[in-house]
XYZ file of N, CA, C and O in Angstrom:
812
model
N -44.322 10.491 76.522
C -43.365 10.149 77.585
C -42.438 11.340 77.808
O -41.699 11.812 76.945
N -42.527 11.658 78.728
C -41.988 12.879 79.385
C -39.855 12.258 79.276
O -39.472 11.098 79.425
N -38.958 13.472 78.993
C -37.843 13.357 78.608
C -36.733 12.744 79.957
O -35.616 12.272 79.741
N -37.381 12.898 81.363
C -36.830 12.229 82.376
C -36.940 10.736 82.522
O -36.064 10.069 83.074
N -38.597 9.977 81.753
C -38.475 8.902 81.740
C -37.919 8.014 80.793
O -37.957 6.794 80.632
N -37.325 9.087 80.137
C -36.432 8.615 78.846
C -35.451 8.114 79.126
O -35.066 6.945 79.143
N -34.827 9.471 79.467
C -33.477 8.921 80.070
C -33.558 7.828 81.162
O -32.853 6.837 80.973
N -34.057 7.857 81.893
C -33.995 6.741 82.753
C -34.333 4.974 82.496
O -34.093 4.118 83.348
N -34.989 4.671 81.006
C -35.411 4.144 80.809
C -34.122 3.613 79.966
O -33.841 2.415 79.933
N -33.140 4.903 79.089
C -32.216 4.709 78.286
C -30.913 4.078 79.377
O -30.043 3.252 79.102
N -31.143 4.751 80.577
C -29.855 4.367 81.551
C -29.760 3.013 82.441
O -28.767 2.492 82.948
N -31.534 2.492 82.472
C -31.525 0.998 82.647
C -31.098 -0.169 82.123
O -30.596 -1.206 82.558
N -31.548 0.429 80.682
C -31.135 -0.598 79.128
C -29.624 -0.500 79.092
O -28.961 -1.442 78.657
N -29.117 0.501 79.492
C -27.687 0.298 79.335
C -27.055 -0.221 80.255
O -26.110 -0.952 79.959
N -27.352 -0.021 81.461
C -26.700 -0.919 82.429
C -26.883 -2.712 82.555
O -26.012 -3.520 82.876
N -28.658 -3.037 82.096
C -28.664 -4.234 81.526
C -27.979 -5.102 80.730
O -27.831 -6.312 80.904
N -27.421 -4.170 79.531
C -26.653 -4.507 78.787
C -25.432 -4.778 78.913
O -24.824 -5.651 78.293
N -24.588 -3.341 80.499
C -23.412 -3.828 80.416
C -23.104 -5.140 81.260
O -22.162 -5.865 80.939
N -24.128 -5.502 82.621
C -24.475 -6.638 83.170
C -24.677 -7.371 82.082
O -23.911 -8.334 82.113
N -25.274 -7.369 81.237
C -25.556 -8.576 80.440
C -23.958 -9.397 79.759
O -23.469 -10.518 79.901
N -23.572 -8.231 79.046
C -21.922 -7.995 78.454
C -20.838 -8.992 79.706
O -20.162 -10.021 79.703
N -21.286 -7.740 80.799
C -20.211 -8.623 82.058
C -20.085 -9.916 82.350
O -19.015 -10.523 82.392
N -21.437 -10.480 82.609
C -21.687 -11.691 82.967
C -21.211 -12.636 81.571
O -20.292 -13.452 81.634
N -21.786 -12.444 80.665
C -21.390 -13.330 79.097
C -19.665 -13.415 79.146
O -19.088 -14.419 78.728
N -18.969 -12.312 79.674
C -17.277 -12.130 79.577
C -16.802 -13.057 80.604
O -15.894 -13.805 80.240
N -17.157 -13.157 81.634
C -16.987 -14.001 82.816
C -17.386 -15.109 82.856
O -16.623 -15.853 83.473
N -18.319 -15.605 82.443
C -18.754 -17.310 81.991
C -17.672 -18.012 81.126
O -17.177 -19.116 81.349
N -17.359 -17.053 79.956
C -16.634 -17.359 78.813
C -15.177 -17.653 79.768
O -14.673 -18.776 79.775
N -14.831 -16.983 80.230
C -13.508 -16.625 80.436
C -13.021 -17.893 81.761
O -11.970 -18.516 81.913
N -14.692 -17.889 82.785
C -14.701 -19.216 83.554
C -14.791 -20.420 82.705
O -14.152 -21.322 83.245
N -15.286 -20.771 81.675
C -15.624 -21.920 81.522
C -14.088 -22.090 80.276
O -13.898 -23.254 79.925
N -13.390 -21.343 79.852
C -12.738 -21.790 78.514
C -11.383 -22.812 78.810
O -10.570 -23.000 77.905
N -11.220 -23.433 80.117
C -9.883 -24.014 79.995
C -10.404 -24.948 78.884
O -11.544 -25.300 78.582
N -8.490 -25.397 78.086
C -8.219 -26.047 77.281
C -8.746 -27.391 77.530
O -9.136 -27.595 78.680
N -8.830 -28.279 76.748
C -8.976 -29.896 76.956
C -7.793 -30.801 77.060
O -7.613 -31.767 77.801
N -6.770 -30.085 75.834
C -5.699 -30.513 75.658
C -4.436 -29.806 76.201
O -3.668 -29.210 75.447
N -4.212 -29.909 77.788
C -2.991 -29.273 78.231
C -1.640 -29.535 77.728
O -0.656 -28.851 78.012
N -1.648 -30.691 76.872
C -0.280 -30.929 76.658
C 0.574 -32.154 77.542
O -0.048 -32.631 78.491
N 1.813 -32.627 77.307
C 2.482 -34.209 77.868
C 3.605 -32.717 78.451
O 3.967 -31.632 77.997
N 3.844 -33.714 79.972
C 4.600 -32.460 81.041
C 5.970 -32.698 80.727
O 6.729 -31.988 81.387
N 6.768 -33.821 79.568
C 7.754 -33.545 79.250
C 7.813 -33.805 77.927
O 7.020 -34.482 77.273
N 9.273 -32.960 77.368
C 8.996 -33.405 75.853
C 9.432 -34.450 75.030
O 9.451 -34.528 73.802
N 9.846 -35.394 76.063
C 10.532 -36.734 75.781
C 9.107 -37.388 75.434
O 9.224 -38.377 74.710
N 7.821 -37.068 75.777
C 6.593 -37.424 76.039
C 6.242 -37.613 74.272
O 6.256 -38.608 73.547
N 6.021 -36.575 74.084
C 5.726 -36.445 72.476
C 6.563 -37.063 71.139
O 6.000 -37.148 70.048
N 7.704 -37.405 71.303
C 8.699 -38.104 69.944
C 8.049 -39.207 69.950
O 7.879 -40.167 70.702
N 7.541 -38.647 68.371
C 6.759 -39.867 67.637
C 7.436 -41.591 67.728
O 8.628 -41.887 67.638
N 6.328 -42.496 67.918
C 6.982 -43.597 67.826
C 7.845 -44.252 66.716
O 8.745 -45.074 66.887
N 7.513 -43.866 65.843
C 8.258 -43.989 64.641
C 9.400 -43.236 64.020
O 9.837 -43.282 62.870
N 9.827 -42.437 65.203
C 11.282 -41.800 64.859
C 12.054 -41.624 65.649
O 11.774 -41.192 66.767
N 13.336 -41.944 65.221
C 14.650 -42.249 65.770
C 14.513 -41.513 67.299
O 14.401 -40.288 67.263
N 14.513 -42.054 68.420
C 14.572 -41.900 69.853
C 15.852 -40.696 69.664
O 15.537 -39.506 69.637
N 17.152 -41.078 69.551
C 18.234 -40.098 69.658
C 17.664 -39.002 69.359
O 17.290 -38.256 70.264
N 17.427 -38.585 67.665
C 17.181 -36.949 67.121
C 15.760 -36.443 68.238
O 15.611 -35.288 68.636
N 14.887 -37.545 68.566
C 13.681 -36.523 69.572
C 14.239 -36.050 70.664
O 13.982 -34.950 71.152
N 15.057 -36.886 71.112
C 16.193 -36.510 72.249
C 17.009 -35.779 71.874
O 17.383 -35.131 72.851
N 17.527 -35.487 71.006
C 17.879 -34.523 70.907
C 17.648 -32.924 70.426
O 18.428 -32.004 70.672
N 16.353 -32.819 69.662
C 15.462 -31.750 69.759
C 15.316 -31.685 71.205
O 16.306 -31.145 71.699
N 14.511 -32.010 72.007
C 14.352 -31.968 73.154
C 15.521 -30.943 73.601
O 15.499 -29.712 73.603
N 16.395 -31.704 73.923
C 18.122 -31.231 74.381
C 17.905 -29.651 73.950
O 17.991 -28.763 74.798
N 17.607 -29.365 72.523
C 17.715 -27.906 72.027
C 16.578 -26.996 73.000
O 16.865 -25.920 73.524
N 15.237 -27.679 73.114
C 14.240 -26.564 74.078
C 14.775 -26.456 75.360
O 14.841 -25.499 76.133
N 15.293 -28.076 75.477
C 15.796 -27.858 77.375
C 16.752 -26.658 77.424
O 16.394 -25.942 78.360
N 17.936 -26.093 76.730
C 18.987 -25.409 76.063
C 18.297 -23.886 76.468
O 18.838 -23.133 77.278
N 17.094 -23.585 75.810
C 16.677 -22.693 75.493
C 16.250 -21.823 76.641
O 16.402 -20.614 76.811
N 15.548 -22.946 77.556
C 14.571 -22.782 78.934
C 15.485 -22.291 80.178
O 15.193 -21.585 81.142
N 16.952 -23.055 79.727
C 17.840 -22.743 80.794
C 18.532 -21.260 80.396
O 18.407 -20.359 81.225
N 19.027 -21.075 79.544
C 19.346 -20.092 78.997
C 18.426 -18.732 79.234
O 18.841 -17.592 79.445
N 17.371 -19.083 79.158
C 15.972 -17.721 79.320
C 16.263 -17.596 80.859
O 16.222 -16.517 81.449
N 16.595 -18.938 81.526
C 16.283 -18.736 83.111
C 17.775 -18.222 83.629
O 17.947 -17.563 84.654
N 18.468 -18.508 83.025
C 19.913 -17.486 83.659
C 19.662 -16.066 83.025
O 19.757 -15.123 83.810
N 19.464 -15.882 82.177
C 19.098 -14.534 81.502
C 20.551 -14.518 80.581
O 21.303 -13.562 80.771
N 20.840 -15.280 79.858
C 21.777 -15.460 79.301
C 21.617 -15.559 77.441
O 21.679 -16.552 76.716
N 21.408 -14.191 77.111
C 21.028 -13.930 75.497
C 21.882 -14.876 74.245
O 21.503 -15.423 73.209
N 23.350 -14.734 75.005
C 24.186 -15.226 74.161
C 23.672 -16.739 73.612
O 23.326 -17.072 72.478
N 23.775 -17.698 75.135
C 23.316 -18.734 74.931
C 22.014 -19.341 74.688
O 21.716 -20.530 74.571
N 21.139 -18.057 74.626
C 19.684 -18.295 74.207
C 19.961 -18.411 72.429
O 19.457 -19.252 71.685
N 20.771 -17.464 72.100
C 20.620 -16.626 70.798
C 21.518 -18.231 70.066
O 21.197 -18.478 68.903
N 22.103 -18.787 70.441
C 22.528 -20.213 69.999
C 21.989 -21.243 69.941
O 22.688 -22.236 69.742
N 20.867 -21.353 70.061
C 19.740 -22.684 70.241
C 19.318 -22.255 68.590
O 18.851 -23.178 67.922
N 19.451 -21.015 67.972
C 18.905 -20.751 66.752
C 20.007 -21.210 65.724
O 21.153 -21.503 66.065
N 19.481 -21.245 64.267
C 20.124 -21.235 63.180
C 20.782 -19.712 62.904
O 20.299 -18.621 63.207
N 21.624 -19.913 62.453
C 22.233 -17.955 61.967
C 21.580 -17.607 61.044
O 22.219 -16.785 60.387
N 20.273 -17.874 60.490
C 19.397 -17.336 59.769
C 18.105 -17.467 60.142
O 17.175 -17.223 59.374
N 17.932 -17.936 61.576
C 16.641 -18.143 62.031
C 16.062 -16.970 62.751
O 16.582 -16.158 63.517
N 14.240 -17.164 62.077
C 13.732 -16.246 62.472
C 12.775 -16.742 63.696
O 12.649 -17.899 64.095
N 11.970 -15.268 64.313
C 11.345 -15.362 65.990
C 10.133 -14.330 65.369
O 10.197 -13.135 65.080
N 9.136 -15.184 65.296
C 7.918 -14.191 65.888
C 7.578 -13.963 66.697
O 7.457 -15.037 67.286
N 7.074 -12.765 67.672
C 6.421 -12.774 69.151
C 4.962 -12.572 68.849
O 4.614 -12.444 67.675
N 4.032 -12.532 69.886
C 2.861 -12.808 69.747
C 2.150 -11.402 69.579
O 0.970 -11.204 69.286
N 3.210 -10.412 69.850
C 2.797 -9.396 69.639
C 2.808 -8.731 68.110
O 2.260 -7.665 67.829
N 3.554 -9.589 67.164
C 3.952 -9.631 65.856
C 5.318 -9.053 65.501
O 5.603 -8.931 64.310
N 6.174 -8.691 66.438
C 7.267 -8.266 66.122
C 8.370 -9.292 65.652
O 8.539 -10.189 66.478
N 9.001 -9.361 64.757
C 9.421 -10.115 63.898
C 11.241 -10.304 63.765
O 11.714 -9.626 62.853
N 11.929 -10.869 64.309
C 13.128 -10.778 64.079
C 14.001 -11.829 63.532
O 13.739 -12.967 63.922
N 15.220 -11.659 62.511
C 15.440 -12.502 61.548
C 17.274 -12.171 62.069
O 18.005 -11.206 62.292
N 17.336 -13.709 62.059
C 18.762 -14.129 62.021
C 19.533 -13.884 63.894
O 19.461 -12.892 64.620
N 20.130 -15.076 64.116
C 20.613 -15.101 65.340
C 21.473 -14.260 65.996
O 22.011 -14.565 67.060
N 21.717 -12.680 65.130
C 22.202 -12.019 65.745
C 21.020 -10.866 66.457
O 21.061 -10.160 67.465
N 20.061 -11.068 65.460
C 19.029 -9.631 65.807
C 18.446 -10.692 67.269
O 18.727 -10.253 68.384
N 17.831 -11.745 67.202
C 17.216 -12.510 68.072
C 18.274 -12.693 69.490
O 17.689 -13.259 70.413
N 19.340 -12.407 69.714
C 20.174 -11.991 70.383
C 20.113 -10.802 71.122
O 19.820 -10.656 72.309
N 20.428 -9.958 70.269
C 20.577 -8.513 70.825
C 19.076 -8.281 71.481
O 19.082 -7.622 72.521
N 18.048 -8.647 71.099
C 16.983 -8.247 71.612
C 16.251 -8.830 72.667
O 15.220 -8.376 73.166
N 17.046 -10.206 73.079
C 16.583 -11.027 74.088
C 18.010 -10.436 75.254
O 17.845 -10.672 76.451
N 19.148 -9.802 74.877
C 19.756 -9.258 76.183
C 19.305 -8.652 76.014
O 20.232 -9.105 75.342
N 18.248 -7.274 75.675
C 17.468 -6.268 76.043
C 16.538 -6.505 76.756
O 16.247 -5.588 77.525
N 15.593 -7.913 76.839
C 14.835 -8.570 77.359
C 15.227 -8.580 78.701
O 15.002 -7.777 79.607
N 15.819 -9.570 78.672
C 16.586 -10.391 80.112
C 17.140 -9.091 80.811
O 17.297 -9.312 82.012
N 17.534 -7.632 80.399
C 17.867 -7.035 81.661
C 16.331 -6.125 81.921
O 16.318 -5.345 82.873
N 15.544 -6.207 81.378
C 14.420 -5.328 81.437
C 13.304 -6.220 82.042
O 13.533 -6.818 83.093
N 11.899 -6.353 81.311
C 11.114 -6.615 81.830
C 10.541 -8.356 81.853
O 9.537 -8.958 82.233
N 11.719 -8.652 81.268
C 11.913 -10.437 81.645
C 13.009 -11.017 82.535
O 13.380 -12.189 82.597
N 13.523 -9.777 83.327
C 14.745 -10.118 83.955
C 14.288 -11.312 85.208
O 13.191 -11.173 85.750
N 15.151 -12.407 85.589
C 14.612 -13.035 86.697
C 13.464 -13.844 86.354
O 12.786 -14.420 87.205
N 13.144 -13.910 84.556
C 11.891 -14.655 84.653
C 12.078 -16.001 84.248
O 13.183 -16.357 83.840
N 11.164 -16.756 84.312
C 11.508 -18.664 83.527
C 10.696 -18.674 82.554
O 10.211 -17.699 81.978
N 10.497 -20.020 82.307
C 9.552 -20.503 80.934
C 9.384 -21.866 81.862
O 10.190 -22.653 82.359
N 7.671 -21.737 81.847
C 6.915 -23.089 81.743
C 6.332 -23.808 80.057
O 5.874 -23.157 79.118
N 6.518 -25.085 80.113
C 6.083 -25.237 79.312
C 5.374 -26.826 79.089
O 5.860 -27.830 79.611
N 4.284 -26.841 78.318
C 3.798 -28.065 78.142
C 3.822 -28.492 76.330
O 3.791 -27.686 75.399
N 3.864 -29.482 76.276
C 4.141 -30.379 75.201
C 2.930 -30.515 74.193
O 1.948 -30.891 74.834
N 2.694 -30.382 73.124
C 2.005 -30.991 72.406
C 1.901 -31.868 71.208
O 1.029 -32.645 70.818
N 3.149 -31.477 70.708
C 3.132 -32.966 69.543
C 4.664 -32.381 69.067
O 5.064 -31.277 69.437
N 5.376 -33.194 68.282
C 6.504 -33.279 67.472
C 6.197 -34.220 66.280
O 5.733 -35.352 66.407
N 6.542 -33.560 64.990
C 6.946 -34.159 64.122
C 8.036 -34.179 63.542
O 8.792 -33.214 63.654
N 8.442 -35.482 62.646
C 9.618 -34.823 61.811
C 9.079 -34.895 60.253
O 8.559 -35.851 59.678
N 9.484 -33.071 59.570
C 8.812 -33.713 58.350
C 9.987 -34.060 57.223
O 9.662 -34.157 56.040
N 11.281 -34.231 57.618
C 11.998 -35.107 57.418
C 13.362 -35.489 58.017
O 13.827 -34.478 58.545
N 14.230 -36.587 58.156
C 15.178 -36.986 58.852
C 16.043 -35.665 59.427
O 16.604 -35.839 60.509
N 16.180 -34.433 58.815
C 16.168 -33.418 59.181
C 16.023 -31.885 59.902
O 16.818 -31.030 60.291
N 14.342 -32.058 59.847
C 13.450 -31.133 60.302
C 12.390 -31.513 60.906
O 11.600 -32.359 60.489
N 12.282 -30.599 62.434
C 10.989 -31.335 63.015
C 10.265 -29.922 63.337
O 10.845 -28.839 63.261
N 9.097 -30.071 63.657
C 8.210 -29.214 64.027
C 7.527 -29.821 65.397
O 6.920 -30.891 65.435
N 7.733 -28.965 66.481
C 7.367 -29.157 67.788
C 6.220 -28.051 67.968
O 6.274 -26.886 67.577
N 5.322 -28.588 68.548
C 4.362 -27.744 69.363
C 3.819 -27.248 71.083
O 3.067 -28.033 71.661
N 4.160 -26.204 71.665
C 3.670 -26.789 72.858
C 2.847 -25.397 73.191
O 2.356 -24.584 72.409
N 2.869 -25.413 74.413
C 1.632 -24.054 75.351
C 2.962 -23.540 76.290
O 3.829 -24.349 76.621
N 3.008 -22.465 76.582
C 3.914 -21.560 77.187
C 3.824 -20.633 77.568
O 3.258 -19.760 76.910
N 4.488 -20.310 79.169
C 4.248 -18.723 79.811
C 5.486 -18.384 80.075
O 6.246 -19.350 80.140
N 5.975 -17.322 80.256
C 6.524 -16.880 81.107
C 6.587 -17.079 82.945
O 6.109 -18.065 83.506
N 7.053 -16.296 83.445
C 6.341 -16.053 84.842
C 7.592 -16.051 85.860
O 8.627 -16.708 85.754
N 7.192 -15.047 86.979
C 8.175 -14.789 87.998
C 7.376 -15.585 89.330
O 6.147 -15.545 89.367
N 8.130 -16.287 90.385
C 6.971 -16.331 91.310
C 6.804 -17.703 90.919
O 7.506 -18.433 90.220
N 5.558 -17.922 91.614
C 4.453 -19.687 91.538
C 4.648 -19.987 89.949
O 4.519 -19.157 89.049
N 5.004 -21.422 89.801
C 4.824 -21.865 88.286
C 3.354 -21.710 87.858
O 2.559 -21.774 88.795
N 3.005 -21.582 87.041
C 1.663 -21.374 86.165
C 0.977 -22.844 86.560
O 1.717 -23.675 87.086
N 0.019 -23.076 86.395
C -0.811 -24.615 85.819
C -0.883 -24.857 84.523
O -0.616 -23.985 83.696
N -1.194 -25.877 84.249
C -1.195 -26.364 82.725
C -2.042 -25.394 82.298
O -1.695 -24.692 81.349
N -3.541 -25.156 83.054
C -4.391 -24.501 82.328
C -4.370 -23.003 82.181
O -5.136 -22.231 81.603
N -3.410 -22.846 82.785
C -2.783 -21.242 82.854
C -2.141 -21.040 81.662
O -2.562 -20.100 80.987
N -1.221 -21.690 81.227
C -0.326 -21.089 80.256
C -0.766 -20.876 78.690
O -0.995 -21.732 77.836
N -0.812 -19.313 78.594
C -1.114 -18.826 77.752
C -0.647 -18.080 76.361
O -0.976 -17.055 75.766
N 0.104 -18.929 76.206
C 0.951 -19.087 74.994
C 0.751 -20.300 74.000
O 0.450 -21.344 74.579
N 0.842 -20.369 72.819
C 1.178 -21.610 71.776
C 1.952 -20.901 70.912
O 1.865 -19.828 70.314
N 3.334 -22.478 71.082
C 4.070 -21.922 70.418
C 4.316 -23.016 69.585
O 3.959 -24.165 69.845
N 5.232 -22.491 68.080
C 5.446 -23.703 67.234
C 6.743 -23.530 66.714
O 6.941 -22.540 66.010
N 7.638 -24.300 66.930
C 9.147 -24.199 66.796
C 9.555 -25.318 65.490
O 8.967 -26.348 65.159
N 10.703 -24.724 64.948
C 10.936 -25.548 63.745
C 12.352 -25.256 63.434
O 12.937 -24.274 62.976
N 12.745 -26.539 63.871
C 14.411 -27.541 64.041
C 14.763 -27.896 62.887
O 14.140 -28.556 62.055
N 16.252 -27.237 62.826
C 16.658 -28.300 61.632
C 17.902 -28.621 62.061
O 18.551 -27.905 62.824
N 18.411 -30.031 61.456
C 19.270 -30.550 62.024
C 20.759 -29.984 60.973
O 20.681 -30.118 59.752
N 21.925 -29.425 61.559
C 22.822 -28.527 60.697
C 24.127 -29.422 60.619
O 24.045 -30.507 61.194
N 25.480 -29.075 59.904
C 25.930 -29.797 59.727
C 27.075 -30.470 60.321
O 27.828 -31.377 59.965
N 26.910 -29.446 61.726
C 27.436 -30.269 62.684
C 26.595 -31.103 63.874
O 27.062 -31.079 65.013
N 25.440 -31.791 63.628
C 24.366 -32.790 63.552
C 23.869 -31.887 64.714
O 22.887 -32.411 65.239
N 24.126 -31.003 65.149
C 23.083 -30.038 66.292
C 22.196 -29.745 65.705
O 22.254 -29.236 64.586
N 20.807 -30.091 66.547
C 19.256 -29.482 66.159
C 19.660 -28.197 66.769
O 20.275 -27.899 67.793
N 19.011 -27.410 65.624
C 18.983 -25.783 66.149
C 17.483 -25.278 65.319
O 16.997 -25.757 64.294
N 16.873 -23.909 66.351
C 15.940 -23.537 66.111
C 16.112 -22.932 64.618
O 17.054 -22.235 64.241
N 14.908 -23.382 63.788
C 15.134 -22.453 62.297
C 14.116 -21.270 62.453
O 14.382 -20.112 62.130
N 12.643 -21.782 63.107
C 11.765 -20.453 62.758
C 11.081 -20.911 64.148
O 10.996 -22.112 64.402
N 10.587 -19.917 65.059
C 9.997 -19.649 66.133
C 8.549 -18.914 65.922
O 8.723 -17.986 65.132
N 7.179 -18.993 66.344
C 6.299 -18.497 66.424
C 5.154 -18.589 67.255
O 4.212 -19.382 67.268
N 5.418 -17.689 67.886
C 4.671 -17.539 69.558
C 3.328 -17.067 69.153
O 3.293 -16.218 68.263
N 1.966 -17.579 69.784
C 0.598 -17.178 69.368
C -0.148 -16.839 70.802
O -0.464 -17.867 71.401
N -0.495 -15.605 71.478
C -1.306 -15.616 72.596
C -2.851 -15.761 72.567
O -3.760 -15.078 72.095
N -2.766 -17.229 73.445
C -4.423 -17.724 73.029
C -5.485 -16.426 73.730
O -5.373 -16.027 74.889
N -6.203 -16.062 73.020
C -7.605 -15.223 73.474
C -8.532 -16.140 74.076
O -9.110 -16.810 73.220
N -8.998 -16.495 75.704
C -9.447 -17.132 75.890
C -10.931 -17.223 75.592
O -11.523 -18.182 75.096
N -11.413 -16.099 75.968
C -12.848 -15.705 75.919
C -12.868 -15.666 74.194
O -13.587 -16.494 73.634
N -12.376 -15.066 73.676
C -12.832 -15.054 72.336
C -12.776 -16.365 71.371
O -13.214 -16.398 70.221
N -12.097 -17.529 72.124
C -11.536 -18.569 71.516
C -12.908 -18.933 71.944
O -13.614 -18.842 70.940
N -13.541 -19.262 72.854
C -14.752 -19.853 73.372
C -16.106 -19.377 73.447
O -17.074 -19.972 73.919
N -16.035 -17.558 72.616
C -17.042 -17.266 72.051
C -17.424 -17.856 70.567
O -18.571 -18.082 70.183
N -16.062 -18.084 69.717
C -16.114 -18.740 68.501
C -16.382 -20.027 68.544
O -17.054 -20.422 67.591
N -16.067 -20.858 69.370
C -16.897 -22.230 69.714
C -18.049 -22.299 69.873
O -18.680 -23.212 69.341
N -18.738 -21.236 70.748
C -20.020 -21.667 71.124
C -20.813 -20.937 69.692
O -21.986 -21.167 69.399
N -19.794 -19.928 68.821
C -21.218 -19.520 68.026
C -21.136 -20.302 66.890
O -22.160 -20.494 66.235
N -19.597 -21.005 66.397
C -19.645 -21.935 65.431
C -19.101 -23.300 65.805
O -18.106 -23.802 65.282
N -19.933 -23.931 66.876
C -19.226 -25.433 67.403
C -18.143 -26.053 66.327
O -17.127 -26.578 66.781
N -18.304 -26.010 65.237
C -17.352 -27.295 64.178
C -16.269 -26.439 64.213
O -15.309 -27.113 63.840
N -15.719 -24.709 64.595
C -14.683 -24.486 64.156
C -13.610 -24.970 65.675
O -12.407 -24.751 65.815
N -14.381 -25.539 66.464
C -13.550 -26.242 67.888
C -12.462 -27.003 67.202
O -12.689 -27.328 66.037
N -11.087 -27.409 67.840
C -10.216 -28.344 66.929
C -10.653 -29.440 67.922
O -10.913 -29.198 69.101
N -10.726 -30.865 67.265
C -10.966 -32.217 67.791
C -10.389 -32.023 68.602
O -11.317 -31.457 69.179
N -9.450 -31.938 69.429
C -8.617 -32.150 70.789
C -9.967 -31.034 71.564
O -10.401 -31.237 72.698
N -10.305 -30.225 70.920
C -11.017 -29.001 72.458
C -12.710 -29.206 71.992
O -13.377 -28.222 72.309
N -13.102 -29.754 71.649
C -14.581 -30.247 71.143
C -14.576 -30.917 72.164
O -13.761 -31.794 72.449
N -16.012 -30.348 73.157
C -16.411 -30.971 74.487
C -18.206 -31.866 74.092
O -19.244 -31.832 73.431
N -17.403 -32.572 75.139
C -18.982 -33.460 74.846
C -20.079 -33.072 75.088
O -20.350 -32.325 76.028
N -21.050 -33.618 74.097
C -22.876 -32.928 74.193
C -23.101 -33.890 75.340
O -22.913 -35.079 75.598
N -23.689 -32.589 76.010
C -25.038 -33.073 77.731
C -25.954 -34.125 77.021
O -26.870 -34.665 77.642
C-alpha cells in the first residue's frame, strides 16, 4: 500500500472517530435531563414529622440568602452564615468563617456576579437533630430568562444549625457542578451506579 493511501485511509478513521466521539457527546448531553427536578418551594420539602416553625424557618434562612445574592449585598449574604461557617464552591475553593465568606462574595457581587440571582429547586430537608438540618437542592445562577428546572446546574447541600439566639444560620455550604454528559455516560456504562430518583425505566 502505497504511503498516500495511508494517509488517507489514517485521515478517514480519524474523522470517523471524531463523528463518532461527536455524535456519542450530543446524544449524552440530549438525552441526560434529571428525573428528579426538585419541589419549586422549600416549604415543599419539611419533613412531615418535624416541627412546621424550625422548616419555616430554615426556609426563612435560604429565602435570606437568595435576596441578599439578588441585591448584591455581601454583608447580608455573609449573615445567613455561622461565624465559623464554611463555603465550598464547585470549583473547590474553600472558605472558612463568615468573615472570609463575606469579603469574597463583595468581590463577587461587584465583578462577575454583579446583577445576578439564584434559581433554585428543592430536594429534601432533614433534621438530624432538633438543632441541625441538612437541606438539599439544584441551583444556578443567571442574568436574564430564569433557568428551567432542567437547566439548573448546580447541587447544593447546606447545613443549618440552629444558634443561641434560635436563628437558623448556615454552618457548612457545598456547591457540586453536575457533569451532564459524564453523569449519563456513567449510567449507561454502569446502570446500578444511577441513584433511585434518576434510574429510568427499561423499554
Amino acid at each position: 500500500m502505497n504511503r498516500k493511501l495511508v494517509k488517507r485511509a489514517a485521515l478517514v478513521s480519524t474523522l470517523v472517530l471524531a463523528l463518532g466521539a461527536t455524535g456519542t457527546y450530543l446524544y449524552l448531553d440530549a438525552t441526560s435531563d434529571v428525573q428528579r427536578t426538585g419541589a419549586e418551594t422549600c416549604g415543599e420539602v419539611i419533613p412531615a414529622d418535624a416541627d412546621r416553625r424550625d422548616g419555616k424557618a430554615v426556609c426563612a434562612t435560604l429565602d435570606a440568602l437568595a435576596d441578599a445574592w439578588e441585591r448584591g449585598d455581601a454583608e447580608a449574604y455573609g449573615r445567613q452564615f455561622t461565624e465559623n461557617g464554611t463555603y465550598t464552591t464547585y470549583i473547590g475553593s474553600h472558605y472558612e468563617g463568615r468573615a472570609d465568606i463575606t469579603a469574597s462574595h463583595r468581590a463577587l457581587f461587584k465583578g462577575f456576579l454583579k446583577d445576578s440571582k439564584l434559581a433554585a429547586r428543592y430536594l429534601d430537608m432533614r433534621f438530624l437533630t432538633k438543632d441541625v438540618a441538612v437541606l438539599t437542592s439544584r441551583g444556578a445562577d443567571y442574568t436574564g430568562d430564569k433557568p428551567s428546572a432542567d437547566e439548573l446546574s448546580k447541587v447544593t447541600t447546606f447545613t443549618l444549625a440552629r444558634e443561641t439566639d434560635d436563628t437558623w444560620r448556615i454552618a457548612a455550604f457545598h456547591n457540586t457542578e453536575r457533569s451532564n454528559v459524564m453523569e449519563s455516560f456513567s449510567f449507561l456504562w454502569a446502570p446500578d451506579t444511577a441513584p433511585k430518583a434518576e434510574k429510568r425505566p427499561t423499554p
